XYZ file of C-alpha atoms in Angstrom:
459
model
C 24.760 3.821 21.049
C 21.328 4.339 23.254
C 21.544 7.808 22.796
C 22.792 7.870 19.255
C 19.717 5.670 18.025
C 17.297 7.845 19.667
C 18.549 10.770 17.798
C 18.171 9.112 14.684
C 14.681 8.086 15.241
C 13.675 11.735 16.340
C 15.317 13.173 12.985
C 13.616 10.642 10.882
C 10.068 11.667 12.356
C 10.755 15.145 11.758
C 11.863 14.791 8.232
C 8.627 12.739 7.520
C 6.528 15.374 9.195
C 7.940 18.174 7.113
C 7.296 16.183 4.091
C 3.666 15.626 4.841
C 3.176 19.354 5.602
C 4.623 20.376 2.376
C 2.195 18.097 0.473
C -0.829 19.604 2.508
C 0.304 22.916 0.990
C 0.374 22.102 -2.176
C -3.198 20.333 -2.122
C -1.944 17.076 -3.246
C -2.267 15.178 0.143
C -4.238 12.068 -0.117
C -3.372 10.656 2.990
C -2.953 10.900 6.771
C 0.020 10.261 9.230
C -0.541 8.275 12.170
C 2.095 8.180 14.823
C 1.743 5.480 17.167
C 3.380 5.767 20.748
C 5.008 2.581 21.821
C 6.958 1.594 25.056
C 9.408 -0.282 23.007
C 12.133 1.204 21.120
C 12.015 1.023 17.269
C 14.326 2.229 14.474
C 11.400 3.290 12.194
C 8.232 5.171 12.306
C 5.167 3.351 11.224
C 2.851 5.261 8.551
C -0.949 4.007 8.090
C -2.599 5.451 5.208
C -6.220 6.375 6.159
C -8.972 6.986 3.391
C -10.445 10.525 3.553
C -14.092 11.276 2.709
C -14.460 12.125 -0.945
C -15.309 15.775 -1.404
C -18.349 16.455 -3.686
C -16.520 19.718 -5.068
C -13.544 17.136 -6.179
C -16.171 15.098 -8.106
C -16.086 15.096 -11.989
C -19.339 17.004 -12.953
C -20.840 16.057 -16.260
C -21.590 19.102 -18.663
C -24.998 18.396 -20.208
C -25.956 19.896 -23.544
C -29.073 19.623 -25.523
C -27.779 16.423 -27.019
C -27.874 12.920 -25.425
C -24.283 11.975 -24.167
C -22.921 9.033 -22.495
C -22.099 9.216 -19.054
C -18.922 7.995 -17.742
C -18.798 5.935 -14.477
C -18.210 8.273 -11.096
C -19.550 11.595 -13.171
C -21.962 13.584 -11.130
C -25.129 14.796 -13.249
C -26.433 17.965 -12.431
C -29.947 18.220 -11.190
C -32.708 19.296 -13.180
C -30.962 16.941 -16.309
C -32.454 14.359 -18.298
C -31.105 10.849 -17.634
C -32.051 7.537 -19.620
C -30.492 3.927 -19.723
C -29.562 3.321 -23.716
C -30.808 -0.340 -24.070
C -28.684 -0.907 -27.302
C -25.346 0.335 -25.549
C -26.195 -0.515 -22.022
C -24.653 2.985 -21.040
C -26.686 5.797 -19.092
C -27.082 9.130 -21.155
C -27.915 12.643 -19.897
C -28.901 15.797 -21.478
C -29.977 19.336 -20.246
C -33.876 20.031 -19.843
C -34.434 22.694 -22.454
C -37.649 23.636 -20.936
C -35.948 25.084 -17.723
C -34.308 28.216 -16.967
C -30.978 26.342 -15.342
C -27.459 27.513 -16.429
C -24.411 25.679 -15.287
C -21.132 27.151 -14.557
C -17.724 25.986 -13.245
C -15.053 27.884 -11.367
C -12.030 25.615 -10.933
C -12.907 22.611 -9.051
C -16.418 23.935 -8.205
C -19.564 23.592 -10.451
C -22.910 25.058 -9.989
C -26.208 26.028 -11.613
C -28.270 29.291 -11.712
C -32.012 29.657 -12.035
C -32.425 32.762 -14.423
C -36.234 32.543 -14.252
C -35.908 33.829 -10.490
C -33.667 36.081 -8.536
C -31.204 34.579 -5.984
C -28.846 36.253 -3.398
C -25.111 35.979 -2.787
C -23.667 35.388 0.799
C -22.299 38.835 0.479
C -25.237 40.435 -0.602
C -27.162 38.513 2.311
C -24.563 39.751 4.780
C -24.438 43.194 3.062
C -28.293 43.281 3.814
C -28.123 42.089 7.620
C -25.601 44.590 8.018
C -27.895 47.447 6.841
C -30.815 46.093 8.745
C -28.813 46.537 12.010
C -27.535 49.711 10.975
C -30.741 51.268 10.054
C -32.843 49.374 12.938
C -36.442 49.548 13.237
C -38.762 52.599 12.794
C -39.211 54.190 16.316
C -42.943 53.623 17.494
C -44.882 56.879 17.388
C -46.497 56.793 20.966
C -48.859 59.550 20.155
C -50.162 57.812 17.367
C -50.642 54.731 19.021
C -52.574 55.998 21.681
C -55.077 57.694 19.026
C -55.352 54.392 17.469
C -55.981 52.785 20.848
C -58.736 55.502 21.734
C -60.289 54.958 18.652
C -60.612 51.455 18.975
C -61.898 51.878 22.544
C -64.523 54.361 21.258
C -65.826 51.643 19.117
C -66.583 48.931 21.870
C -68.141 49.565 25.546
C -66.007 48.184 28.664
C -66.415 44.951 29.816
C -67.423 46.089 33.279
C -70.198 48.108 31.494
C -71.452 45.114 29.581
C -71.408 43.003 32.634
C -73.555 45.759 34.671
C -75.960 45.849 31.835
C -76.285 41.990 31.634
C -77.102 41.753 35.299
C -79.928 44.568 34.889
C -81.175 42.656 31.928
C -81.368 39.666 33.904
C -83.181 41.121 36.440
C -85.652 42.402 34.202
C -86.458 39.078 31.987
C -89.940 37.803 32.936
C -90.617 33.996 32.839
C -93.589 32.597 30.769
C -95.646 32.389 33.978
C -94.982 36.122 34.756
C -95.623 36.963 31.220
C -98.889 35.116 31.402
C -99.928 36.568 34.621
C -99.367 40.211 33.252
C -101.353 39.316 30.170
C -104.350 37.700 32.205
C -104.484 41.233 34.500
C -104.289 43.332 31.188
C -107.410 41.293 29.683
C -109.216 41.388 32.735
C -108.836 45.074 33.728
C -112.357 46.877 33.218
C -110.875 49.798 31.688
C -108.956 47.711 29.314
C -110.049 48.360 25.333
C -110.997 45.868 22.793
C -107.903 46.104 20.984
C -105.817 45.653 24.317
C -107.688 42.660 25.054
C -107.428 40.866 21.493
C -103.568 41.742 21.836
C -103.233 40.236 25.305
C -105.184 36.962 23.745
C -102.921 36.805 20.695
C -99.816 36.940 23.145
C -101.246 34.046 25.219
C -102.226 32.057 22.206
C -98.255 32.065 21.230
C -97.408 30.954 24.858
C -100.004 28.197 25.236
C -98.459 25.814 22.536
C -96.225 24.932 25.272
C -97.931 22.181 27.558
C -96.883 23.438 30.789
C -97.753 27.050 30.127
C -101.285 25.910 28.818
C -101.742 24.262 32.279
C -100.325 27.386 34.123
C -103.106 29.402 32.363
C -105.391 26.995 33.883
C -104.361 27.134 37.428
C -104.295 30.850 37.268
C -107.674 31.120 36.221
C -106.995 32.566 32.641
C -108.681 29.580 30.704
C -112.094 30.277 32.229
C -111.824 34.002 31.190
C -110.706 32.699 27.520
C -113.861 30.332 27.812
C -116.165 33.091 28.941
C -114.782 35.257 26.078
C -116.578 32.957 23.624
C -119.841 34.679 24.529
C -118.526 38.243 24.186
C -120.598 40.434 21.907
C -117.182 41.731 19.970
C -116.622 39.211 17.142
C -113.123 39.931 17.648
C -112.926 38.582 20.707
C -114.945 35.468 20.207
C -112.365 34.709 17.263
C -109.169 35.400 19.462
C -110.438 33.395 22.431
C -111.248 30.652 20.221
C -107.996 30.557 18.678
C -106.289 30.637 22.094
C -108.425 27.742 23.464
C -107.728 25.516 20.294
C -104.206 26.020 20.913
C -104.042 25.416 24.529
C -106.096 22.220 24.636
C -104.043 20.487 21.411
C -102.587 17.550 22.750
C -103.039 18.361 26.164
C -105.570 15.715 28.157
C -105.679 17.716 31.348
C -106.423 21.007 29.535
C -109.126 19.322 27.553
C -110.892 18.103 30.790
C -110.556 21.512 32.285
C -112.068 23.283 28.882
C -114.954 20.598 28.705
C -116.037 20.971 32.325
C -115.736 24.919 31.797
C -118.537 24.634 29.245
C -116.280 25.297 26.032
C -117.801 22.668 24.025
C -121.380 24.125 24.018
C -120.037 27.753 23.525
C -118.097 26.612 20.489
C -120.930 24.908 18.858
C -123.106 27.928 19.351
C -120.864 29.815 17.589
C -120.909 27.260 14.588
C -124.373 27.001 14.844
C -125.561 30.886 14.578
C -124.848 33.600 12.073
C -121.057 34.336 12.495
C -118.452 35.691 10.066
C -116.256 32.906 8.312
C -113.281 33.839 10.295
C -114.822 33.263 13.443
C -116.212 29.660 12.375
C -112.931 28.686 11.245
C -111.287 29.432 14.810
C -114.443 27.967 16.338
C -114.240 24.716 14.198
C -110.275 24.454 15.066
C -110.952 24.595 18.634
C -113.869 21.871 18.540
C -111.424 19.676 16.171
C -108.549 20.085 19.072
C -110.964 19.451 21.931
C -112.244 15.853 20.665
C -109.110 14.648 19.442
C -108.184 11.517 21.520
C -110.876 12.537 24.022
C -113.696 10.038 23.977
C -115.521 11.685 26.793
C -115.532 15.096 24.886
C -116.676 13.066 21.406
C -119.699 11.664 23.474
C -120.673 15.163 24.881
C -120.231 16.328 21.411
C -122.858 13.954 20.081
C -125.445 14.775 22.836
C -125.183 18.210 22.272
C -126.121 17.741 18.613
C -122.713 18.247 17.175
C -123.244 16.213 14.046
C -126.238 18.045 12.949
C -124.512 21.314 13.537
C -121.717 20.399 11.332
C -124.332 19.016 8.790
C -126.042 22.641 8.563
C -122.465 24.113 8.541
C -121.662 21.819 5.385
C -124.988 22.532 3.766
C -124.706 26.428 4.299
C -124.443 28.628 1.275
C -120.698 30.516 1.248
C -119.207 27.508 3.549
C -117.312 25.886 0.749
C -113.874 26.620 2.627
C -115.568 24.798 5.893
C -116.625 21.773 3.938
C -113.374 20.015 3.869
C -112.487 20.694 7.272
C -115.886 19.466 8.703
C -115.581 16.203 6.682
C -111.873 15.664 8.111
C -112.865 16.190 11.444
C -115.504 13.460 11.197
C -113.012 11.116 9.230
C -110.535 11.568 12.347
C -113.242 10.766 14.693
C -113.990 7.379 12.794
C -110.245 6.273 12.233
C -109.465 7.239 15.552
C -112.175 4.752 17.312
C -111.143 1.893 14.534
C -107.453 2.224 15.723
C -108.139 2.232 19.465
C -110.128 -0.903 18.919
C -107.137 -2.560 17.320
C -104.760 -1.043 20.251
C -103.250 0.988 17.395
C -102.853 3.999 19.899
C -101.784 1.984 22.735
C -98.237 0.449 21.752
C -98.278 -0.932 25.176
C -101.883 -1.412 26.423
C -101.921 -0.656 30.230
C -104.367 -0.962 32.727
C -106.066 2.276 31.105
C -106.446 0.591 27.762
C -109.762 -1.141 28.889
C -111.179 2.085 30.018
C -110.363 3.989 26.978
C -112.246 1.119 24.961
C -115.205 1.548 27.207
C -115.132 5.281 26.578
C -115.021 5.002 22.829
C -117.680 2.274 22.775
C -119.986 5.002 23.929
C -119.146 6.850 20.740
C -121.749 5.789 18.035
C -120.660 8.165 15.456
C -121.439 6.190 12.065
C -124.945 5.126 12.705
C -125.425 8.951 13.498
C -123.808 9.928 10.187
C -125.846 7.676 8.106
C -129.128 8.510 9.960
C -128.375 12.400 9.412
C -127.535 11.944 5.731
C -123.926 12.144 5.654
C -123.687 9.159 3.169
C -125.059 11.674 0.551
C -123.222 14.595 1.942
C -119.855 13.545 1.631
C -119.826 12.600 -1.869
C -120.364 16.284 -3.071
C -116.599 16.950 -2.209
C -115.828 14.937 -5.281
C -116.959 17.388 -7.546
C -114.309 19.667 -6.188
C -111.366 20.533 -8.535
C -108.757 20.190 -5.314
C -106.972 16.853 -5.238
C -106.898 16.988 -1.526
C -110.708 17.374 -0.951
C -111.330 14.338 -3.503
C -108.813 12.515 -1.328
C -110.475 13.493 2.104
C -113.952 12.502 0.587
C -112.722 9.105 -0.668
C -111.237 7.842 2.358
C -114.381 9.179 4.443
C -116.539 7.346 1.990
C -114.474 4.283 2.776
C -114.722 4.842 6.497
C -118.579 4.817 6.177
C -118.772 2.093 3.774
C -120.282 -0.285 6.277
C -123.199 1.816 7.016
C -123.603 3.245 3.578
C -122.896 0.482 1.154
C -126.563 0.196 -0.002
C -127.275 3.772 -0.544
C -124.208 3.993 -2.454
C -124.747 0.859 -5.005
C -128.204 2.664 -5.515
C -126.665 5.892 -6.371
C -126.175 6.018 -10.067
C -124.707 9.635 -10.125
C -121.964 8.165 -7.874
C -121.159 5.470 -9.764
C -120.664 7.578 -12.919
C -118.480 10.435 -10.748
C -116.228 7.714 -9.351
C -115.673 6.181 -12.855
C -114.833 9.514 -14.267
C -112.428 10.386 -11.679
C -110.933 6.960 -12.143
C -110.103 7.459 -15.900
C -108.759 10.782 -14.969
C -106.293 9.545 -12.007
C -105.368 6.590 -14.456
C -103.563 9.255 -16.905
C -102.581 11.624 -13.996
C -100.709 8.132 -12.500
C -99.471 7.208 -15.720
C -97.423 10.474 -15.990
C -96.131 10.181 -12.644
C -94.861 6.687 -13.546
C -93.201 8.362 -16.674
C -91.458 10.664 -14.331
C -90.056 7.892 -12.343
C -92.714 8.103 -9.448
C -94.175 4.255 -8.865
C -95.835 5.344 -5.590
C -96.988 9.103 -6.603
C -99.802 11.004 -5.048
C -101.987 10.348 -7.963
C -101.285 6.684 -7.980
C -102.489 6.773 -4.279
C -105.746 8.636 -5.052
C -106.098 6.176 -8.037
C -105.940 3.203 -5.378
C -108.398 4.562 -3.357
C -110.901 5.085 -6.358
C -110.366 1.421 -7.323
C -111.282 0.315 -3.524
C -114.149 2.268 -3.401
C -115.519 1.389 -6.867
C -114.911 -2.105 -5.727
C -117.141 -1.559 -2.637
C -119.978 -0.324 -4.354
C -120.231 -2.792 -7.306
């Protein structure tokens, strides 16, 4: 009986398997057969249905038109369709997007869409294209042409090794500023050097001595004394160029300022200003004097002792010296204000041990009484008649600075009062125009404030 029961069981399993394969061939299978091994004998085989994943191709696809249609549950909507919820019926509705170039197609259980506005490739076409690429291969490289192209590129550029050699040679030929100045001083000092060569050497030096270290190196190599001595040259071009170099070298350079004063530069510069010289020479000499006196009370005191204020007064009164007037007044104004600031510790944010010494030196510079004595209270107001706003501003600031020593003279000067009143009216209109343009603190408003202050002081 045992053998007969096993044979029946095997026959039953074989029958079920054949039936399952037949269903799979017809495409109607919807479940899978699972055979469970068991050590215990059984008269029947157990089948366990297993749900398969639903194939997207088997879904019912909604076929949209240009009209709204209701969607049934489970229907797939093609991409690019418009979908909405009808609030009256509660159903979803869809239609095709008329503006797109999509067309939908069906092939049995398969559906799809085609974009008619852009080309596409099928799998067959792609395979054929790949096959063609393999058969045709890549265009063989023309080695001769490649060599010619490489040679043409090389001809446009220099080899790296050659560039390195040239750079090394250039580095060996580069001169430092000290070497350049040494060469220029030698060029200037050569006995056979022409006037043009000496002037060119001075102009090149002027470019270099703007740097503090270079100016000090010029002193150490003896070049500064050559420049100072050139102020006495009979050649006007050398006088002008030497004054230019001197002014640039001493600017904001205390060490060079000391060397220049000790070398007699101040006397020679005042001589150029006091004697008959071209305007270009006097401009450069005045520039050098202003740079030499700035923040240097010792030089300022020497300037007063050498008659510098008198020289500037003659320069101010000289015919044809209009261009120098505002520069002269600016120089005097800077000296006045500088002393006032140092007295208030304005130039020394953190007063140190040298502050008292600076105060002592500035105390010896008695400029304002000398200006009043030599008639500057009447000279400065002459700039107010200039049409230049900048000149008027400088004159007003200087008038205010000299007010303590010139007040009585200003009060007796009716012409000055009329001039100030006329300017006040003019700048009121100009300042009003600035405010109309949205400039509350404009330039003309600043000049108007100066005028109001001066008028308040002389009334």
